[in-house]
Short mmCIF file of C-alpha atoms and ligand atoms in Angstrom, two decimals:
data_model
loop_
_atom_site.label_atom_id
_atom_site.label_comp_id
_atom_site.label_asym_id
_atom_site.label_seq_id
_atom_site.Cartn_x
_atom_site.Cartn_y
_atom_site.Cartn_z
CA MET Q 1 53.08 52.12 -54.99
CA ILE Q 2 56.27 50.11 -54.49
CA ALA Q 3 58.10 51.26 -51.32
CA ASN Q 4 61.60 50.29 -50.94
CA TYR Q 5 62.75 50.30 -47.23
CA GLY Q 6 66.46 49.82 -46.42
CA TYR Q 7 70.02 50.87 -47.44
CA LYS Q 8 73.20 50.06 -49.33
CA ASP Q 9 76.43 49.89 -47.45
CA GLY Q 10 79.82 48.57 -47.99
CA SER Q 11 78.64 44.91 -47.53
CA GLY Q 12 75.60 44.98 -49.84
CA GLU Q 13 72.10 46.20 -50.63
CA TYR Q 14 69.37 45.60 -48.30
CA TYR Q 15 65.91 46.51 -49.25
CA ILE Q 16 62.66 45.06 -48.33
CA SER Q 17 60.03 46.29 -50.98
CA ILE Q 18 56.25 46.41 -50.33
CA ASP Q 19 53.77 46.70 -53.17
CA THR Q 20 51.37 48.68 -50.97
CA ASP Q 21 48.76 48.43 -53.47
CA LYS Q 22 48.13 45.05 -52.36
CA CYS Q 23 47.89 46.01 -48.85
CA ILE Q 24 44.84 48.18 -49.29
CA ASP Q 25 42.48 45.17 -49.50
CA CYS Q 26 44.93 42.58 -47.71
CA ALA Q 27 43.88 39.20 -48.76
CA ALA Q 28 46.01 37.61 -46.01
CA GLU Q 29 44.48 39.61 -43.01
CA ARG Q 30 47.54 41.55 -42.25
CA ALA Q 31 49.59 38.31 -41.85
CA CYS Q 32 53.02 40.02 -42.17
CA LEU Q 33 52.45 41.54 -38.58
CA THR Q 34 52.43 38.21 -36.90
CA ALA Q 35 54.59 36.24 -39.17
CA CYS Q 36 57.80 38.42 -38.65
CA PRO Q 37 59.56 37.12 -35.66
CA LYS Q 38 61.22 40.62 -35.14
CA GLN Q 39 57.76 42.33 -35.56
CA MET Q 40 59.24 44.68 -38.17
CA PHE Q 41 55.99 45.31 -40.16
CA GLU Q 42 53.43 47.98 -39.00
CA ILE Q 43 50.20 49.22 -40.68
CA ILE Q 44 50.21 52.84 -41.28
CA GLU Q 45 48.01 55.36 -43.03
CA ASP Q 46 49.64 56.51 -46.24
CA ASP Q 47 49.35 59.83 -47.92
CA TYR Q 48 46.17 58.82 -49.75
CA ASP Q 49 44.40 57.71 -46.55
CA ASP Q 50 44.90 53.81 -47.21
CA GLN Q 51 46.01 51.40 -44.60
CA VAL Q 52 49.38 49.77 -45.85
CA ALA Q 53 52.21 47.95 -44.32
CA TRP Q 54 55.66 49.53 -43.72
CA ILE Q 55 58.90 48.55 -42.16
CA LYS Q 56 59.39 50.25 -38.84
CA LYS Q 57 61.85 53.13 -38.95
CA PRO Q 58 64.60 51.68 -36.77
CA ASN Q 59 64.56 48.43 -38.55
CA CYS Q 60 65.11 50.05 -41.92
CA ARG Q 61 68.76 50.73 -40.74
CA THR Q 62 69.57 47.28 -39.50
CA LEU Q 63 67.76 44.95 -41.93
CA SER Q 64 70.78 42.84 -42.84
CA TYR Q 65 71.20 41.94 -38.98
CA ASP Q 66 67.28 41.88 -38.31
CA CYS Q 67 66.67 39.31 -40.93
CA ALA Q 68 69.89 37.19 -40.37
CA ASP Q 69 67.99 34.45 -38.11
CA CYS Q 70 65.57 33.91 -41.04
CA LYS Q 71 68.46 33.95 -43.68
CA PRO Q 72 71.01 31.60 -42.31
CA SER Q 73 74.40 31.53 -44.16
CA SER Q 74 73.74 28.00 -45.30
CA GLY Q 75 70.91 29.29 -47.27
CA TYR Q 76 67.05 29.37 -47.18
CA THR Q 77 64.20 28.47 -49.12
CA THR Q 78 61.36 30.31 -47.61
CA LEU Q 79 61.00 33.45 -45.29
CA PRO Q 80 58.09 33.78 -42.89
CA CYS Q 81 57.24 37.26 -44.19
CA ILE Q 82 57.03 36.33 -47.67
CA THR Q 83 55.08 32.94 -47.02
CA ALA Q 84 52.62 34.76 -44.93
CA CYS Q 85 51.90 37.46 -47.29
CA THR Q 86 49.92 35.41 -49.80
CA PRO Q 87 49.00 38.51 -52.07
CA GLY Q 88 52.80 38.59 -52.84
CA ALA Q 89 53.45 42.24 -51.79
CA ILE Q 90 56.87 41.63 -50.11
CA LYS Q 91 60.16 41.21 -51.91
CA HIS Q 92 63.66 40.98 -50.36
CA SER Q 93 66.81 42.36 -52.50
CA TRP Q 94 69.23 40.00 -50.99
CA MET P 1 42.00 80.34 -53.27
CA ILE P 2 45.45 80.18 -51.66
CA THR P 3 47.24 77.23 -50.11
CA ALA P 4 50.55 76.91 -48.44
CA GLY P 5 52.93 73.93 -48.55
CA ILE P 6 55.69 73.89 -45.85
CA ASP P 7 58.61 71.72 -46.40
CA MET P 8 60.20 70.96 -42.96
CA GLY P 9 63.72 69.84 -43.91
CA SER P 10 66.43 68.70 -41.48
CA ARG P 11 68.24 72.18 -41.65
CA SER P 12 65.80 74.67 -43.34
CA VAL P 13 62.22 75.36 -43.69
CA LYS P 14 60.68 76.21 -47.14
CA VAL P 15 57.27 77.82 -47.63
CA VAL P 16 55.35 78.19 -50.87
CA LEU P 17 52.16 79.97 -51.15
CA LEU P 18 50.08 78.73 -54.08
CA GLU P 19 47.28 80.72 -55.72
CA GLU P 20 44.65 78.64 -57.77
CA LEU P 21 43.26 81.12 -60.23
CA ASP P 22 39.89 80.52 -62.22
CA VAL P 23 40.71 81.13 -65.84
CA ASN P 24 37.76 80.74 -68.22
CA GLY P 25 36.13 78.31 -65.79
CA ALA P 26 39.29 76.22 -65.55
CA PRO P 27 41.51 76.29 -62.39
CA GLN P 28 44.87 77.44 -63.05
CA LEU P 29 47.86 77.46 -60.62
CA LYS P 30 49.93 80.40 -60.01
CA TYR P 31 52.85 79.12 -57.93
CA GLY P 32 54.91 82.18 -57.61
CA VAL P 33 52.89 84.05 -55.13
CA LYS P 34 55.85 83.90 -52.38
CA LYS P 35 58.32 81.52 -51.45
CA VAL P 36 60.31 81.85 -48.37
CA HIS P 37 63.33 79.79 -47.34
CA ILE P 38 64.73 80.05 -43.98
CA MET P 39 67.69 78.14 -42.27
CA MET P 40 66.71 76.53 -39.15
CA PRO P 41 69.14 78.24 -36.49
CA GLY P 42 70.29 75.75 -33.90
CA ASP P 43 68.53 77.66 -31.00
CA LEU P 44 65.26 77.34 -32.48
CA ASP P 45 63.06 74.34 -32.29
CA GLN P 46 61.35 73.05 -35.40
CA ASP P 47 57.88 74.12 -34.75
CA VAL P 48 59.01 77.68 -33.81
CA SER P 49 61.06 77.75 -37.15
CA ALA P 50 57.86 76.75 -38.97
CA GLU P 51 55.70 79.43 -37.52
CA LYS P 52 58.47 81.91 -38.31
CA ALA P 53 58.86 80.86 -41.86
CA TYR P 54 55.17 80.82 -42.35
CA ASP P 55 54.67 84.40 -40.88
CA GLU P 56 57.50 85.66 -43.17
CA ALA P 57 55.97 84.20 -46.18
CA LEU P 58 52.59 85.63 -45.39
CA ALA P 59 54.05 89.04 -44.50
CA ALA P 60 56.02 89.16 -47.78
CA ALA P 61 52.92 88.34 -49.70
CA GLY P 62 50.74 90.75 -47.70
CA LEU P 63 48.47 87.99 -46.69
CA LYS P 64 46.96 86.89 -43.28
CA ARG P 65 46.54 83.66 -41.97
CA GLU P 66 42.76 83.64 -42.48
CA ASP P 67 43.43 84.11 -46.36
CA ILE P 68 45.03 80.70 -46.52
CA ALA P 69 42.46 77.89 -47.35
CA ALA P 70 44.83 75.13 -46.11
CA VAL P 71 48.28 74.61 -44.86
CA PHE P 72 49.90 71.13 -45.74
CA ALA P 73 53.37 70.08 -44.37
CA THR P 74 56.08 67.85 -45.90
CA GLY P 75 59.65 66.79 -45.09
CA ALA P 76 61.20 64.89 -42.24
CA GLY P 77 59.92 67.29 -39.66
CA ARG P 78 56.36 67.55 -41.01
CA GLY P 79 54.97 66.33 -37.63
CA GLN P 80 56.35 69.46 -36.07
CA VAL P 81 53.99 71.80 -38.08
CA ALA P 82 51.15 71.99 -35.54
CA PHE P 83 49.15 74.42 -37.62
CA ALA P 84 49.18 72.28 -40.84
CA LYS P 85 45.81 70.55 -41.65
CA GLU P 86 47.47 67.36 -43.14
CA GLY P 87 51.08 66.03 -43.61
CA VAL P 88 52.29 64.18 -46.67
CA THR P 89 55.70 62.42 -47.29
CA GLU P 90 58.56 63.83 -49.19
CA MET P 91 57.95 61.30 -51.91
CA THR P 92 54.41 62.49 -52.50
CA SER P 93 55.08 66.09 -52.62
CA GLY P 94 58.27 65.75 -54.60
CA ALA P 95 56.88 63.85 -57.38
CA LYS P 96 53.97 66.22 -57.55
CA GLY P 97 56.02 69.44 -57.76
CA ALA P 98 58.54 67.92 -60.17
CA VAL P 99 55.88 66.70 -62.61
CA PHE P 100 54.14 70.17 -62.43
CA MET P 101 57.45 71.88 -63.62
CA PHE P 102 58.20 69.09 -65.92
CA PRO P 103 55.18 67.23 -67.18
CA ALA P 104 57.15 64.51 -69.04
CA ALA P 105 59.12 63.70 -65.75
CA ARG P 106 58.79 60.09 -64.75
CA THR P 107 61.99 59.58 -62.73
CA VAL P 108 62.52 62.22 -59.81
CA VAL P 109 65.83 62.26 -57.87
CA ASP P 110 65.63 64.34 -54.65
CA VAL P 111 68.95 65.14 -52.98
CA GLY P 112 68.91 67.47 -50.02
CA ALA P 113 71.09 68.19 -47.07
CA GLU P 114 70.51 64.95 -45.21
CA GLU P 115 68.77 62.53 -47.50
CA GLY P 116 68.62 61.53 -51.19
CA ARG P 117 65.98 59.36 -52.76
CA GLY P 118 64.80 58.28 -56.16
CA MET P 119 61.05 58.08 -57.13
CA LYS P 120 59.26 56.88 -60.21
CA THR P 121 56.17 58.99 -60.95
CA ASP P 122 53.08 58.48 -63.03
CA ALA P 123 51.79 61.31 -65.34
CA GLU P 124 49.71 62.90 -62.54
CA GLY P 125 52.54 63.36 -60.26
CA LYS P 126 51.73 60.43 -58.01
CA ALA P 127 54.88 58.51 -56.72
CA ILE P 128 54.56 54.89 -57.74
CA ASP P 129 58.05 53.77 -56.55
CA PHE P 130 60.58 55.02 -54.35
CA ALA P 131 63.88 54.09 -52.57
CA GLY P 132 66.09 56.02 -50.09
CA ASN P 133 68.99 55.10 -47.78
CA GLU P 134 67.75 54.86 -44.37
CA LYS P 135 71.20 54.24 -42.88
CA CYS P 136 73.43 56.92 -43.64
CA ALA P 137 73.81 60.55 -45.33
CA ALA P 138 76.74 59.63 -47.53
CA GLY P 139 74.46 60.07 -50.48
CA ALA P 140 73.23 63.68 -49.68
CA GLY P 141 74.46 67.23 -49.54
CA SER P 142 75.87 67.20 -45.95
CA PHE P 143 78.40 64.53 -46.90
CA ALA P 144 79.78 66.78 -49.87
CA GLU P 145 79.80 69.81 -47.69
CA ALA P 146 81.79 68.06 -45.02
CA MET P 147 84.21 66.89 -47.67
CA SER P 148 84.37 70.41 -49.04
CA ARG P 149 85.36 71.77 -45.59
CA ALA P 150 88.29 69.44 -45.50
CA LEU P 151 89.43 71.06 -48.83
CA GLN P 152 88.62 74.48 -47.38
CA MET P 153 86.32 75.15 -50.16
CA THR P 154 82.80 76.34 -50.20
CA LEU P 155 80.37 73.59 -51.72
CA LYS P 156 79.99 75.81 -54.78
CA GLU P 157 83.76 76.11 -55.33
CA PHE P 158 84.07 72.37 -54.62
CA GLY P 159 81.38 71.78 -57.42
CA ASP P 160 83.11 74.10 -59.81
CA ALA P 161 86.44 72.53 -59.02
CA SER P 162 85.30 69.10 -59.77
CA LEU P 163 84.12 70.05 -63.32
CA GLN P 164 88.05 70.89 -64.09
CA SER P 165 88.84 67.11 -63.39
CA ASP P 166 88.52 64.35 -65.84
CA LYS P 167 90.13 61.84 -63.44
CA THR P 168 88.30 58.90 -61.79
CA ILE P 169 89.50 58.16 -58.48
CA PRO P 170 87.26 55.53 -56.58
CA MET P 171 86.36 56.48 -52.99
CA ASN P 172 85.33 53.26 -50.87
CA ALA P 173 84.55 54.59 -47.68
CA GLN P 174 80.75 54.57 -46.98
CA CYS P 175 80.65 56.89 -44.06
CA THR P 176 81.51 60.45 -43.52
CA VAL P 177 84.24 59.94 -40.95
CA PHE P 178 86.14 57.20 -43.06
CA ALA P 179 85.66 59.33 -46.05
CA GLU P 180 87.09 62.37 -44.50
CA SER P 181 90.35 60.22 -43.75
CA GLU P 182 90.27 59.13 -47.36
CA VAL P 183 90.18 62.70 -48.45
CA VAL P 184 92.99 63.55 -46.06
CA SER P 185 95.08 60.57 -47.57
CA LEU P 186 94.48 62.04 -50.96
CA ILE P 187 95.72 65.58 -49.89
CA HIS P 188 98.81 64.05 -48.32
CA ALA P 189 99.47 62.14 -51.84
CA SER P 190 99.32 65.57 -53.33
CA THR P 191 96.18 64.77 -55.32
CA PRO P 192 95.03 67.95 -57.10
CA LYS P 193 92.04 69.46 -55.23
CA ASN P 194 89.85 69.24 -58.57
CA ASP P 195 90.39 65.41 -58.59
CA ILE P 196 89.58 65.11 -55.07
CA ALA P 197 86.53 67.21 -55.48
CA LYS P 198 85.57 65.02 -58.44
CA ALA P 199 86.09 61.77 -56.44
CA VAL P 200 83.82 63.00 -53.70
CA LEU P 201 80.94 64.08 -56.02
CA ASP P 202 81.28 60.89 -57.96
CA ALA P 203 80.91 58.84 -54.75
CA VAL P 204 77.84 60.78 -53.74
CA ALA P 205 76.26 60.40 -57.20
CA SER P 206 77.26 56.71 -57.11
CA ARG P 207 75.00 56.26 -53.99
CA VAL P 208 72.26 58.44 -55.33
CA CYS P 209 72.21 56.40 -58.34
CA ALA P 210 72.09 53.00 -56.47
CA MET P 211 68.57 54.33 -55.06
CA VAL P 212 67.46 55.59 -58.40
CA ARG P 213 68.29 52.31 -59.97
CA ARG P 214 66.19 50.58 -57.31
CA VAL P 215 63.27 52.09 -58.78
CA GLY P 216 64.35 52.08 -62.44
CA ILE P 217 65.23 55.11 -64.85
CA GLU P 218 62.52 55.95 -67.07
CA GLY P 219 61.30 58.88 -69.12
CA GLU P 220 62.59 62.39 -68.40
CA VAL P 221 64.79 62.65 -65.35
CA VAL P 222 64.45 65.63 -62.90
CA LEU P 223 66.77 66.44 -59.93
CA ILE P 224 65.23 68.45 -57.16
CA GLY P 225 66.73 69.44 -53.96
CA GLY P 226 69.53 71.75 -52.98
CA MET P 227 72.28 69.80 -54.76
CA VAL P 228 70.77 71.04 -58.12
CA HIS P 229 72.82 74.29 -57.35
CA ASN P 230 75.99 72.03 -57.53
CA ALA P 231 76.83 71.81 -61.21
CA GLY P 232 79.92 69.27 -60.24
CA PHE P 233 77.31 67.02 -58.65
CA VAL P 234 74.95 67.21 -61.57
CA SER P 235 77.57 66.24 -64.06
CA SER P 236 78.65 63.34 -61.63
CA LEU P 237 75.01 62.15 -61.47
CA LYS P 238 74.55 62.18 -65.20
CA ASN P 239 77.61 60.01 -65.71
CA ALA P 240 76.45 57.63 -62.99
CA MET P 241 73.06 57.42 -64.21
CA GLY P 242 74.33 57.03 -67.82
CA VAL P 243 71.81 59.76 -69.11
CA ASP P 244 72.55 62.66 -71.38
CA THR P 245 70.14 65.05 -69.81
CA ILE P 246 68.77 65.87 -66.26
CA SER P 247 66.28 68.52 -66.32
CA LEU P 248 66.79 71.16 -63.27
CA PRO P 249 64.09 73.29 -62.09
CA ASP P 250 64.96 76.82 -61.38
CA MET P 251 63.89 76.72 -57.68
CA PRO P 252 64.83 73.18 -56.71
CA GLU P 253 64.66 73.48 -52.98
CA TYR P 254 61.05 74.58 -53.30
CA ILE P 255 59.81 71.77 -55.40
CA SER P 256 58.51 69.70 -52.36
CA ALA P 257 56.89 72.63 -50.80
CA LEU P 258 55.25 73.56 -54.19
CA GLY P 259 53.87 69.95 -54.63
CA CYS P 260 52.68 70.01 -50.99
CA ALA P 261 50.75 73.32 -51.63
CA MET P 262 49.22 71.63 -54.93
CA ILE P 263 48.08 68.62 -52.86
CA ALA P 264 46.45 71.00 -50.44
CA ALA P 265 44.79 72.72 -53.28
CA GLU P 266 43.62 69.53 -54.82
CA ARG P 267 41.98 68.35 -51.48
CA GLN P 268 40.00 71.52 -51.13
CA HIS P 269 37.79 70.52 -53.97
S1 LIG O 301 52.29 43.19 -46.68
FE1 LIG O 301 51.08 41.44 -47.38
S2 LIG O 301 50.13 40.58 -45.46
FE2 LIG O 301 51.09 42.52 -45.01
S3 LIG O 301 49.48 44.16 -45.36
FE3 LIG O 301 50.43 44.21 -47.11
S4 LIG O 301 49.49 42.46 -48.51
FE4 LIG O 301 48.74 42.15 -46.27
S1 LIG O 302 63.08 37.74 -43.22
FE1 LIG O 302 62.32 37.24 -41.08
S2 LIG O 302 62.89 38.97 -39.74
FE2 LIG O 302 63.09 39.68 -41.88
S3 LIG O 302 61.31 40.57 -42.47
FE3 LIG O 302 61.12 38.45 -43.15
S4 LIG O 302 60.09 37.60 -41.33
FE4 LIG O 302 60.85 39.66 -40.61
#
């Protein structure tokens, strides 16, 4: 399942999407958990009893601020979460 | 076999008791055994409301707790249903129920009191993509209700009024407090109520549509949740999504509870 966590507000659309099918047999040893400096990722059991990553609830409402350090206004080329998740499960909408 | 699905919404509890019949060796679902919908009074805790709604549903169906093979819960407050065997998310239960009602449904839009979300589903009713808005309820029923109160209308009157308007007035405010002041400004500018109602419902629809567009619009579109009853909102949503038809189930607020009871039945096999 592609799970989109985040929101749209007056300033833009801020979603992190996770392809949870890739998390089931994570080939990156759950690297998202340690790569994110804000520790926003968490492993949960989904409705089909699979262990998958999601974004912690409080962060889902503050993504644009939480990720600001990784996304300087001068631009960025890589993000720690995306680099660490070698299966390519993580995408950012902004 | 009878299973129960309990949808613990933010303001009400919906219960569906579902019977699986054996018809010539093939299991067939009879979903109308009993459905009960109770509003959650402010003085009752969610767990007490769940017990009350479940007991009412059982009493109305002439059943006892021991007659039920499994109780599953869904909705934001599913963790409060202590007697449920399992909990599933609103995405999983909503997609399941919507595809049961409309087998060709592939895009499911769920707009309840406090939350809206868009889902893409497969032919089995398994949610394969979803998006909500975790930050605010401006894409949900309570927002429209607050604005209808500002116009001293019921939500139903508000929806009907919006259908009388063909004006497009953009509303920029993203939160209820600012939107209310925008509505007050429109009232002071002597904007007809019909046009204000349409502006508000267009704004809600546009926010819901943004979530649906994240997952993509595909196949038959089904709207579930309490906002199905608001004809003005349905019309605004159709326009926002650019679709000719949106399928509307006849018991929209029960679809998640129904899907939940179906999942409970499937997992007993
Ligand atoms: S998000 Fe990436 S690193 Fe984290 S569990 Fe899923 S596949 Fe593994
Ligand atoms: S961009 Fe940075 S803060 Fe945001 S999720 Fe990725 S690693 Fe975490």
